[in-house]
Amino acid sequence: MQVTPLMFTEQMQQDVIMVLKFPSNSPVTHVAANTQPGLTSPAIITVTANRLFSVNKWHGLTGHQNTGEQQYQLPVEIDPLIASNVGSHRRQISDLLDQSIQISSQCFIITADNRFILLCGFWDKSFRVYSTDTGKLTQIVFGHRDVVTCLARSESYIGGDCYVLTGSRDATLLLWYWNGKHSSIGESPGTEFTTPRAILTGHDCEVTCVSVCAELGLVISGCKEGPCLIHSMNGDLLRTLEATENCLRPRVIQSSTEGHCMIYYDKGQFCLFSVNGKLLRHMQVEDSIK
């Protein structure tokens, strides 16, 4: 997929920033932009630390220049329920999380059609599926023996099917299948118990970040104290990613279909690996990366 940078005028940038601000003071912790032309409802979805989410309609970048008296239309339109504050209860996930969970971007997944939010971190060791339209809970999935700490999803196939990966304090990863037709985890909708496609082991402590690349058939994960691992999607442990000695506690993992893996560690440390386990590049930045 070719990515085109957003070419905004300075005024438009300021207006877009104002559009995406929330009435609450809770910081935005997750952003998902599913804006492909073929989608029924292209949108930018933002979620705050107190689990208030906003479904902001995407209009695209065509025809936004000022021509004479005609005003430009912003490429993104604020969620009317958030703007009016009347139906904002439909945008609030009020279910209680485990008190020890620190909300981060890794706690959320947005499905490719923008219709569902998946959220982890619940005290009962589940992760849950919510409708972005109504805010209602649609599914609770159990499988881990401790609190689920992070989520990731693969690229979506035709029909919206994809893989969902969960990491937990029980030091394991579970690979699930998202059924786009029935909008639920599992291939048999309506069944009470859903089983994962694979169980991945090898970590010794809490899993903190995960990435799944279905095109290469790989899962990459990091834990609180220890190295990052590469598994096959069948559950086989393939290799360990050995970083430089000052790269501790992985926070974010991003993998690409070209066979590269970028890992962000504590204190501004970045490492770029090949999926064969070779360290290609190391860089340190001064900024705090979220």
PDB file of C-alpha atoms in Angstrom:
ATOM      1  CA  MET A   1       0.000   0.000   0.000  1.00  0.00           C
ATOM      2  CA  GLN A   2       1.428   3.375  -0.998  1.00  0.00           C
ATOM      3  CA  VAL A   3       1.210   6.018   1.694  1.00  0.00           C
ATOM      4  CA  THR A   4       0.628   9.606   0.605  1.00  0.00           C
ATOM      5  CA  PRO A   5       1.637  12.339   3.063  1.00  0.00           C
ATOM      6  CA  LEU A   6      -1.139  14.690   4.142  1.00  0.00           C
ATOM      7  CA  MET A   7      -0.558  18.022   2.411  1.00  0.00           C
ATOM      8  CA  PHE A   8      -2.283  20.531   4.683  1.00  0.00           C
ATOM      9  CA  THR A   9      -2.023  24.290   4.641  1.00  0.00           C
ATOM     10  CA  GLU A  10      -0.915  25.752   7.961  1.00  0.00           C
ATOM     11  CA  GLN A  11      -4.452  26.940   8.722  1.00  0.00           C
ATOM     12  CA  MET A  12      -5.886  23.540   7.861  1.00  0.00           C
ATOM     13  CA  GLN A  13      -3.402  21.881  10.226  1.00  0.00           C
ATOM     14  CA  GLN A  14      -4.591  24.080  13.068  1.00  0.00           C
ATOM     15  CA  ASP A  15      -8.235  23.376  12.229  1.00  0.00           C
ATOM     16  CA  VAL A  16      -7.684  19.617  12.107  1.00  0.00           C
ATOM     17  CA  ILE A  17      -5.934  19.740  15.490  1.00  0.00           C
ATOM     18  CA  MET A  18      -8.954  21.547  16.933  1.00  0.00           C
ATOM     19  CA  VAL A  19     -11.338  19.008  15.355  1.00  0.00           C
ATOM     20  CA  LEU A  20      -9.555  16.064  16.986  1.00  0.00           C
ATOM     21  CA  LYS A  21      -9.451  17.608  20.469  1.00  0.00           C
ATOM     22  CA  PHE A  22     -11.673  16.026  23.116  1.00  0.00           C
ATOM     23  CA  PRO A  23     -13.905  17.955  25.522  1.00  0.00           C
ATOM     24  CA  SER A  24     -12.310  15.967  28.377  1.00  0.00           C
ATOM     25  CA  ASN A  25      -8.740  16.492  29.549  1.00  0.00           C
ATOM     26  CA  SER A  26      -7.840  12.818  29.203  1.00  0.00           C
ATOM     27  CA  PRO A  27      -4.923  12.360  26.763  1.00  0.00           C
ATOM     28  CA  VAL A  28      -5.413  10.519  23.476  1.00  0.00           C
ATOM     29  CA  THR A  29      -3.572   7.188  23.696  1.00  0.00           C
ATOM     30  CA  HIS A  30      -4.625   5.407  20.475  1.00  0.00           C
ATOM     31  CA  VAL A  31      -5.213   6.596  16.910  1.00  0.00           C
ATOM     32  CA  ALA A  32      -6.374   4.405  14.015  1.00  0.00           C
ATOM     33  CA  ALA A  33      -6.803   5.790  10.493  1.00  0.00           C
ATOM     34  CA  ASN A  34      -8.736   3.374   8.282  1.00  0.00           C
ATOM     35  CA  THR A  35      -9.383   5.735   5.381  1.00  0.00           C
ATOM     36  CA  GLN A  36      -9.107   3.533   2.281  1.00  0.00           C
ATOM     37  CA  PRO A  37     -11.388   4.648  -0.594  1.00  0.00           C
ATOM     38  CA  GLY A  38     -13.262   1.309  -0.692  1.00  0.00           C
ATOM     39  CA  LEU A  39     -14.497   1.505   2.900  1.00  0.00           C
ATOM     40  CA  THR A  40     -18.177   2.145   3.637  1.00  0.00           C
ATOM     41  CA  SER A  41     -17.282   4.484   6.502  1.00  0.00           C
ATOM     42  CA  PRO A  42     -13.688   5.748   6.258  1.00  0.00           C
ATOM     43  CA  ALA A  43     -12.748   7.357   9.561  1.00  0.00           C
ATOM     44  CA  ILE A  44     -10.033   8.327  12.000  1.00  0.00           C
ATOM     45  CA  ILE A  45     -10.779   6.836  15.401  1.00  0.00           C
ATOM     46  CA  THR A  46      -9.138   8.269  18.499  1.00  0.00           C
ATOM     47  CA  VAL A  47      -9.317   6.795  22.016  1.00  0.00           C
ATOM     48  CA  THR A  48      -8.387   8.554  25.258  1.00  0.00           C
ATOM     49  CA  ALA A  49      -6.860   7.128  28.425  1.00  0.00           C
ATOM     50  CA  ASN A  50     -10.296   7.130  30.114  1.00  0.00           C
ATOM     51  CA  ARG A  51     -11.655   5.054  27.179  1.00  0.00           C
ATOM     52  CA  LEU A  52     -13.681   7.800  25.507  1.00  0.00           C
ATOM     53  CA  PHE A  53     -13.489   7.232  21.756  1.00  0.00           C
ATOM     54  CA  SER A  54     -14.340   9.375  18.768  1.00  0.00           C
ATOM     55  CA  VAL A  55     -15.285   8.220  15.249  1.00  0.00           C
ATOM     56  CA  ASN A  56     -14.221  11.136  13.050  1.00  0.00           C
ATOM     57  CA  LYS A  57     -15.461  10.855   9.461  1.00  0.00           C
ATOM     58  CA  TRP A  58     -12.779  11.067   6.752  1.00  0.00           C
ATOM     59  CA  HIS A  59     -13.671  13.134   3.663  1.00  0.00           C
ATOM     60  CA  GLY A  60     -10.348  12.829   1.850  1.00  0.00           C
ATOM     61  CA  LEU A  61      -8.001  15.475   0.524  1.00  0.00           C
ATOM     62  CA  THR A  62      -9.686  16.332  -2.775  1.00  0.00           C
ATOM     63  CA  GLY A  63     -11.233  19.726  -3.350  1.00  0.00           C
ATOM     64  CA  HIS A  64     -10.067  21.400  -0.166  1.00  0.00           C
ATOM     65  CA  GLN A  65      -8.427  24.445  -1.646  1.00  0.00           C
ATOM     66  CA  ASN A  66     -10.046  27.834  -1.327  1.00  0.00           C
ATOM     67  CA  THR A  67     -11.527  28.921  -4.636  1.00  0.00           C
ATOM     68  CA  GLY A  68     -12.868  32.451  -4.465  1.00  0.00           C
ATOM     69  CA  GLU A  69     -15.573  32.683  -1.808  1.00  0.00           C
ATOM     70  CA  GLN A  70     -15.892  28.915  -1.338  1.00  0.00           C
ATOM     71  CA  GLN A  71     -14.569  27.629   1.951  1.00  0.00           C
ATOM     72  CA  TYR A  72     -12.524  24.476   2.053  1.00  0.00           C
ATOM     73  CA  GLN A  73     -13.953  21.377   3.636  1.00  0.00           C
ATOM     74  CA  LEU A  74     -11.748  19.843   6.283  1.00  0.00           C
ATOM     75  CA  PRO A  75     -10.518  16.357   5.403  1.00  0.00           C
ATOM     76  CA  VAL A  76     -11.736  15.071   8.764  1.00  0.00           C
ATOM     77  CA  GLU A  77     -15.047  15.826  10.471  1.00  0.00           C
ATOM     78  CA  ILE A  78     -15.432  15.669  14.239  1.00  0.00           C
ATOM     79  CA  ASP A  79     -17.648  12.932  15.642  1.00  0.00           C
ATOM     80  CA  PRO A  80     -21.083  14.597  16.065  1.00  0.00           C
ATOM     81  CA  LEU A  81     -21.736  12.691  19.320  1.00  0.00           C
ATOM     82  CA  ILE A  82     -18.554  14.106  20.822  1.00  0.00           C
ATOM     83  CA  ALA A  83     -19.128  17.599  19.391  1.00  0.00           C
ATOM     84  CA  SER A  84     -22.687  17.840  20.752  1.00  0.00           C
ATOM     85  CA  ASN A  85     -21.861  15.996  24.005  1.00  0.00           C
ATOM     86  CA  VAL A  86     -25.447  14.675  23.883  1.00  0.00           C
ATOM     87  CA  GLY A  87     -24.791  11.059  22.932  1.00  0.00           C
ATOM     88  CA  SER A  88     -21.241  10.836  24.234  1.00  0.00           C
ATOM     89  CA  HIS A  89     -22.273   7.927  26.516  1.00  0.00           C
ATOM     90  CA  ARG A  90     -22.310   5.848  23.315  1.00  0.00           C
ATOM     91  CA  ARG A  91     -18.609   6.610  22.953  1.00  0.00           C
ATOM     92  CA  GLN A  92     -17.538   5.669  26.483  1.00  0.00           C
ATOM     93  CA  ILE A  93     -16.261   2.222  27.476  1.00  0.00           C
ATOM     94  CA  SER A  94     -17.052   2.163  31.174  1.00  0.00           C
ATOM     95  CA  ASP A  95     -16.105  -1.455  32.035  1.00  0.00           C
ATOM     96  CA  LEU A  96     -13.432  -1.478  34.731  1.00  0.00           C
ATOM     97  CA  LEU A  97      -9.868  -2.459  33.910  1.00  0.00           C
ATOM     98  CA  ASP A  98      -7.367  -4.046  36.276  1.00  0.00           C
ATOM     99  CA  GLN A  99      -6.045  -1.285  38.555  1.00  0.00           C
ATOM    100  CA  SER A 100      -2.426  -2.112  37.745  1.00  0.00           C
ATOM    101  CA  ILE A 101      -2.863  -1.602  33.988  1.00  0.00           C
ATOM    102  CA  GLN A 102      -1.341   1.537  32.509  1.00  0.00           C
ATOM    103  CA  ILE A 103      -3.397   2.400  29.433  1.00  0.00           C
ATOM    104  CA  SER A 104      -1.335   2.598  26.236  1.00  0.00           C
ATOM    105  CA  SER A 105      -1.867   2.304  22.503  1.00  0.00           C
ATOM    106  CA  GLN A 106      -1.084  -1.425  22.811  1.00  0.00           C
ATOM    107  CA  CYS A 107      -4.347  -1.969  24.728  1.00  0.00           C
ATOM    108  CA  PHE A 108      -6.551  -1.263  21.684  1.00  0.00           C
ATOM    109  CA  ILE A 109      -7.296  -2.603  18.217  1.00  0.00           C
ATOM    110  CA  ILE A 110      -9.682  -1.033  15.706  1.00  0.00           C
ATOM    111  CA  THR A 111     -11.035  -3.394  13.035  1.00  0.00           C
ATOM    112  CA  ALA A 112     -10.326  -2.467   9.415  1.00  0.00           C
ATOM    113  CA  ASP A 113     -13.967  -1.452   8.779  1.00  0.00           C
ATOM    114  CA  ASN A 114     -13.965   0.929  11.798  1.00  0.00           C
ATOM    115  CA  ARG A 115     -16.953  -0.907  13.305  1.00  0.00           C
ATOM    116  CA  PHE A 116     -15.374  -2.478  16.385  1.00  0.00           C
ATOM    117  CA  ILE A 117     -12.855  -1.711  19.139  1.00  0.00           C
ATOM    118  CA  LEU A 118     -11.014  -4.525  20.894  1.00  0.00           C
ATOM    119  CA  LEU A 119      -9.716  -3.690  24.370  1.00  0.00           C
ATOM    120  CA  CYS A 120      -7.589  -5.618  26.891  1.00  0.00           C
ATOM    121  CA  GLY A 121      -6.451  -5.101  30.484  1.00  0.00           C
ATOM    122  CA  PHE A 122      -9.520  -6.429  32.306  1.00  0.00           C
ATOM    123  CA  TRP A 123      -9.245  -7.876  35.815  1.00  0.00           C
ATOM    124  CA  ASP A 124     -10.967 -11.118  34.720  1.00  0.00           C
ATOM    125  CA  LYS A 125      -8.111 -11.926  32.249  1.00  0.00           C
ATOM    126  CA  SER A 126     -10.335 -11.373  29.205  1.00  0.00           C
ATOM    127  CA  PHE A 127     -10.205  -9.059  26.234  1.00  0.00           C
ATOM    128  CA  ARG A 128     -13.422  -7.595  24.887  1.00  0.00           C
ATOM    129  CA  VAL A 129     -15.068  -6.389  21.671  1.00  0.00           C
ATOM    130  CA  TYR A 130     -17.207  -3.233  21.521  1.00  0.00           C
ATOM    131  CA  SER A 131     -19.309  -1.688  18.753  1.00  0.00           C
ATOM    132  CA  THR A 132     -18.080   1.769  17.729  1.00  0.00           C
ATOM    133  CA  ASP A 133     -21.636   2.663  16.687  1.00  0.00           C
ATOM    134  CA  THR A 134     -23.409   1.937  19.964  1.00  0.00           C
ATOM    135  CA  GLY A 135     -20.523   1.509  22.405  1.00  0.00           C
ATOM    136  CA  LYS A 136     -22.065  -1.782  23.527  1.00  0.00           C
ATOM    137  CA  LEU A 137     -20.090  -4.871  24.488  1.00  0.00           C
ATOM    138  CA  THR A 138     -20.468  -7.557  21.805  1.00  0.00           C
ATOM    139  CA  GLN A 139     -18.028 -10.288  22.920  1.00  0.00           C
ATOM    140  CA  ILE A 140     -15.838 -11.340  25.860  1.00  0.00           C
ATOM    141  CA  VAL A 141     -12.928 -13.677  25.066  1.00  0.00           C
ATOM    142  CA  PHE A 142     -11.060 -15.747  27.664  1.00  0.00           C
ATOM    143  CA  GLY A 143      -7.900 -17.763  27.194  1.00  0.00           C
ATOM    144  CA  HIS A 144      -5.039 -16.340  29.256  1.00  0.00           C
ATOM    145  CA  ARG A 145      -4.212 -17.255  32.859  1.00  0.00           C
ATOM    146  CA  ASP A 146      -3.387 -13.661  33.819  1.00  0.00           C
ATOM    147  CA  VAL A 147      -4.275 -10.105  32.736  1.00  0.00           C
ATOM    148  CA  VAL A 148      -4.009  -9.455  28.985  1.00  0.00           C
ATOM    149  CA  THR A 149      -1.522  -6.604  28.515  1.00  0.00           C
ATOM    150  CA  CYS A 150      -1.297  -5.966  24.742  1.00  0.00           C
ATOM    151  CA  LEU A 151      -3.076  -6.532  21.432  1.00  0.00           C
ATOM    152  CA  ALA A 152      -2.193  -6.421  17.744  1.00  0.00           C
ATOM    153  CA  ARG A 153      -3.899  -7.401  14.501  1.00  0.00           C
ATOM    154  CA  SER A 154      -2.656  -8.461  11.098  1.00  0.00           C
ATOM    155  CA  GLU A 155      -3.554  -6.996   7.734  1.00  0.00           C
ATOM    156  CA  SER A 156      -7.191  -7.650   6.838  1.00  0.00           C
ATOM    157  CA  TYR A 157      -8.237  -9.980   4.047  1.00  0.00           C
ATOM    158  CA  ILE A 158     -11.231  -9.614   1.740  1.00  0.00           C
ATOM    159  CA  GLY A 159     -14.301  -9.725   3.944  1.00  0.00           C
ATOM    160  CA  GLY A 160     -12.481  -8.200   6.911  1.00  0.00           C
ATOM    161  CA  ASP A 161     -10.968 -11.421   8.298  1.00  0.00           C
ATOM    162  CA  CYS A 162      -7.665 -11.018  10.130  1.00  0.00           C
ATOM    163  CA  TYR A 163      -5.539 -12.460  12.917  1.00  0.00           C
ATOM    164  CA  VAL A 164      -5.599 -10.985  16.414  1.00  0.00           C
ATOM    165  CA  LEU A 165      -2.640 -11.478  18.749  1.00  0.00           C
ATOM    166  CA  THR A 166      -2.822 -11.115  22.538  1.00  0.00           C
ATOM    167  CA  GLY A 167       0.042 -10.948  25.041  1.00  0.00           C
ATOM    168  CA  SER A 168      -0.334 -11.428  28.778  1.00  0.00           C
ATOM    169  CA  ARG A 169       1.304 -11.334  32.190  1.00  0.00           C
ATOM    170  CA  ASP A 170       1.240 -15.137  32.044  1.00  0.00           C
ATOM    171  CA  ALA A 171       4.226 -14.794  29.620  1.00  0.00           C
ATOM    172  CA  THR A 172       2.330 -16.353  26.703  1.00  0.00           C
ATOM    173  CA  LEU A 173       0.873 -15.133  23.424  1.00  0.00           C
ATOM    174  CA  LEU A 174      -2.366 -16.380  21.924  1.00  0.00           C
ATOM    175  CA  LEU A 175      -3.229 -16.081  18.217  1.00  0.00           C
ATOM    176  CA  TRP A 176      -6.937 -15.701  17.395  1.00  0.00           C
ATOM    177  CA  TYR A 177      -8.972 -15.410  14.203  1.00  0.00           C
ATOM    178  CA  TRP A 178     -11.286 -12.443  13.640  1.00  0.00           C
ATOM    179  CA  ASN A 179     -14.297 -13.395  11.517  1.00  0.00           C
ATOM    180  CA  GLY A 180     -15.190 -10.329   9.470  1.00  0.00           C
ATOM    181  CA  LYS A 181     -18.527 -11.727   8.296  1.00  0.00           C
ATOM    182  CA  HIS A 182     -19.799 -12.321  11.830  1.00  0.00           C
ATOM    183  CA  SER A 183     -17.714  -9.539  13.437  1.00  0.00           C
ATOM    184  CA  SER A 184     -16.392 -11.717  16.233  1.00  0.00           C
ATOM    185  CA  ILE A 185     -13.379 -13.706  17.412  1.00  0.00           C
ATOM    186  CA  GLY A 186     -13.633 -17.334  16.312  1.00  0.00           C
ATOM    187  CA  GLU A 187     -14.859 -19.165  13.252  1.00  0.00           C
ATOM    188  CA  SER A 188     -18.060 -20.480  14.855  1.00  0.00           C
ATOM    189  CA  PRO A 189     -20.114 -17.475  16.007  1.00  0.00           C
ATOM    190  CA  GLY A 190     -22.486 -18.019  18.879  1.00  0.00           C
ATOM    191  CA  THR A 191     -20.367 -20.623  20.652  1.00  0.00           C
ATOM    192  CA  GLU A 192     -19.658 -19.845  24.289  1.00  0.00           C
ATOM    193  CA  PHE A 193     -16.003 -20.861  24.249  1.00  0.00           C
ATOM    194  CA  THR A 194     -13.539 -19.684  21.612  1.00  0.00           C
ATOM    195  CA  THR A 195     -10.198 -21.381  21.181  1.00  0.00           C
ATOM    196  CA  PRO A 196      -7.036 -19.682  19.882  1.00  0.00           C
ATOM    197  CA  ARG A 197      -5.340 -20.770  16.670  1.00  0.00           C
ATOM    198  CA  ALA A 198      -1.963 -21.093  18.408  1.00  0.00           C
ATOM    199  CA  ILE A 199      -0.289 -20.728  21.810  1.00  0.00           C
ATOM    200  CA  LEU A 200       3.184 -19.145  21.679  1.00  0.00           C
ATOM    201  CA  THR A 201       5.645 -19.601  24.543  1.00  0.00           C
ATOM    202  CA  GLY A 202       9.261 -18.673  25.219  1.00  0.00           C
ATOM    203  CA  HIS A 203       9.069 -15.517  27.334  1.00  0.00           C
ATOM    204  CA  ASP A 204       9.853 -15.653  31.060  1.00  0.00           C
ATOM    205  CA  CYS A 205       7.790 -12.662  32.190  1.00  0.00           C
ATOM    206  CA  GLU A 206       5.002 -10.237  31.234  1.00  0.00           C
ATOM    207  CA  VAL A 207       4.580  -9.635  27.491  1.00  0.00           C
ATOM    208  CA  THR A 208       4.575  -5.879  26.824  1.00  0.00           C
ATOM    209  CA  CYS A 209       4.348  -5.464  23.035  1.00  0.00           C
ATOM    210  CA  VAL A 210       3.410  -7.594  20.031  1.00  0.00           C
ATOM    211  CA  SER A 211       3.193  -7.484  16.247  1.00  0.00           C
ATOM    212  CA  VAL A 212       1.793  -9.998  13.756  1.00  0.00           C
ATOM    213  CA  CYS A 213       2.571 -10.090  10.030  1.00  0.00           C
ATOM    214  CA  ALA A 214       0.280 -12.621   8.342  1.00  0.00           C
ATOM    215  CA  GLU A 215       1.891 -12.115   4.927  1.00  0.00           C
ATOM    216  CA  LEU A 216       5.199 -13.454   6.260  1.00  0.00           C
ATOM    217  CA  GLY A 217       3.564 -15.801   8.766  1.00  0.00           C
ATOM    218  CA  LEU A 218       5.483 -14.257  11.673  1.00  0.00           C
ATOM    219  CA  VAL A 219       4.762 -13.052  15.203  1.00  0.00           C
ATOM    220  CA  ILE A 220       7.211 -10.732  16.998  1.00  0.00           C
ATOM    221  CA  SER A 221       6.926 -10.010  20.702  1.00  0.00           C
ATOM    222  CA  GLY A 222       8.749  -8.347  23.580  1.00  0.00           C
ATOM    223  CA  CYS A 223       8.548  -8.849  27.342  1.00  0.00           C
ATOM    224  CA  LYS A 224       9.229  -6.708  30.401  1.00  0.00           C
ATOM    225  CA  GLU A 225      12.639  -8.180  31.244  1.00  0.00           C
ATOM    226  CA  GLY A 226      14.155 -10.127  28.402  1.00  0.00           C
ATOM    227  CA  PRO A 227      14.786 -10.283  24.650  1.00  0.00           C
ATOM    228  CA  CYS A 228      12.267 -10.010  21.824  1.00  0.00           C
ATOM    229  CA  LEU A 229      11.264 -13.245  20.106  1.00  0.00           C
ATOM    230  CA  ILE A 230      10.125 -14.248  16.621  1.00  0.00           C
ATOM    231  CA  HIS A 231       7.615 -17.088  16.315  1.00  0.00           C
ATOM    232  CA  SER A 232       5.910 -18.647  13.339  1.00  0.00           C
ATOM    233  CA  MET A 233       2.127 -18.298  13.350  1.00  0.00           C
ATOM    234  CA  ASN A 234       1.975 -22.024  14.068  1.00  0.00           C
ATOM    235  CA  GLY A 235       3.621 -21.390  17.446  1.00  0.00           C
ATOM    236  CA  ASP A 236       7.212 -22.424  16.666  1.00  0.00           C
ATOM    237  CA  LEU A 237       9.919 -20.289  18.297  1.00  0.00           C
ATOM    238  CA  LEU A 238      12.232 -19.282  15.442  1.00  0.00           C
ATOM    239  CA  ARG A 239      14.821 -16.894  16.879  1.00  0.00           C
ATOM    240  CA  THR A 240      15.765 -14.319  19.482  1.00  0.00           C
ATOM    241  CA  LEU A 241      16.434 -10.682  18.564  1.00  0.00           C
ATOM    242  CA  GLU A 242      19.626  -9.628  20.343  1.00  0.00           C
ATOM    243  CA  ALA A 243      19.842  -5.858  20.735  1.00  0.00           C
ATOM    244  CA  THR A 244      22.710  -3.728  22.043  1.00  0.00           C
ATOM    245  CA  GLU A 245      23.291  -3.873  25.813  1.00  0.00           C
ATOM    246  CA  ASN A 246      21.628  -0.523  26.541  1.00  0.00           C
ATOM    247  CA  CYS A 247      18.373  -1.585  24.812  1.00  0.00           C
ATOM    248  CA  LEU A 248      16.192  -2.746  27.683  1.00  0.00           C
ATOM    249  CA  ARG A 249      12.454  -3.190  28.140  1.00  0.00           C
ATOM    250  CA  PRO A 250      10.838  -3.131  24.660  1.00  0.00           C
ATOM    251  CA  ARG A 251       7.805  -0.849  24.435  1.00  0.00           C
ATOM    252  CA  VAL A 252       6.604  -0.863  20.814  1.00  0.00           C
ATOM    253  CA  ILE A 253       7.133  -3.269  17.908  1.00  0.00           C
ATOM    254  CA  GLN A 254       6.312  -2.616  14.262  1.00  0.00           C
ATOM    255  CA  SER A 255       6.937  -5.192  11.536  1.00  0.00           C
ATOM    256  CA  SER A 256       6.699  -4.753   7.774  1.00  0.00           C
ATOM    257  CA  THR A 257       5.857  -7.092   4.916  1.00  0.00           C
ATOM    258  CA  GLU A 258       9.337  -6.352   3.498  1.00  0.00           C
ATOM    259  CA  GLY A 259      10.890  -8.359   6.331  1.00  0.00           C
ATOM    260  CA  HIS A 260      11.958  -5.594   8.705  1.00  0.00           C
ATOM    261  CA  CYS A 261      11.158  -5.123  12.358  1.00  0.00           C
ATOM    262  CA  MET A 262      11.480  -1.849  14.282  1.00  0.00           C
ATOM    263  CA  ILE A 263      11.571  -2.059  18.078  1.00  0.00           C
ATOM    264  CA  TYR A 264      11.436   0.884  20.476  1.00  0.00           C
ATOM    265  CA  TYR A 265      13.025   0.311  23.893  1.00  0.00           C
ATOM    266  CA  ASP A 266      13.133   2.449  27.030  1.00  0.00           C
ATOM    267  CA  LYS A 267      15.097   5.721  27.048  1.00  0.00           C
ATOM    268  CA  GLY A 268      14.792   6.524  23.345  1.00  0.00           C
ATOM    269  CA  GLN A 269      16.518   3.407  21.993  1.00  0.00           C
ATOM    270  CA  PHE A 270      15.472   2.134  18.546  1.00  0.00           C
ATOM    271  CA  CYS A 271      16.668  -1.039  16.825  1.00  0.00           C
ATOM    272  CA  LEU A 272      15.951  -2.188  13.288  1.00  0.00           C
ATOM    273  CA  PHE A 273      16.201  -5.946  12.675  1.00  0.00           C
ATOM    274  CA  SER A 274      15.734  -8.205   9.710  1.00  0.00           C
ATOM    275  CA  VAL A 275      13.294 -11.047  10.343  1.00  0.00           C
ATOM    276  CA  ASN A 276      16.313 -13.348  10.140  1.00  0.00           C
ATOM    277  CA  GLY A 277      17.455 -11.835  13.430  1.00  0.00           C
ATOM    278  CA  LYS A 278      20.217  -9.551  12.136  1.00  0.00           C
ATOM    279  CA  LEU A 279      20.583  -6.135  13.797  1.00  0.00           C
ATOM    280  CA  LEU A 280      20.608  -3.672  10.887  1.00  0.00           C
ATOM    281  CA  ARG A 281      20.602  -0.329  12.677  1.00  0.00           C
ATOM    282  CA  HIS A 282      20.585   1.206  16.146  1.00  0.00           C
ATOM    283  CA  MET A 283      19.599   4.781  16.981  1.00  0.00           C
ATOM    284  CA  GLN A 284      18.973   6.815  20.116  1.00  0.00           C
ATOM    285  CA  VAL A 285      16.614   9.827  20.288  1.00  0.00           C
ATOM    286  CA  GLU A 286      16.235  12.363  23.074  1.00  0.00           C
ATOM    287  CA  ASP A 287      12.455  12.668  22.819  1.00  0.00           C
ATOM    288  CA  SER A 288       9.950  10.663  24.849  1.00  0.00           C
ATOM    289  CA  ILE A 289       8.240   8.319  22.399  1.00  0.00           C
ATOM    290  CA  LYS A 290       4.727   7.072  23.118  1.00  0.00           C
TER     291      LYS A 290
END
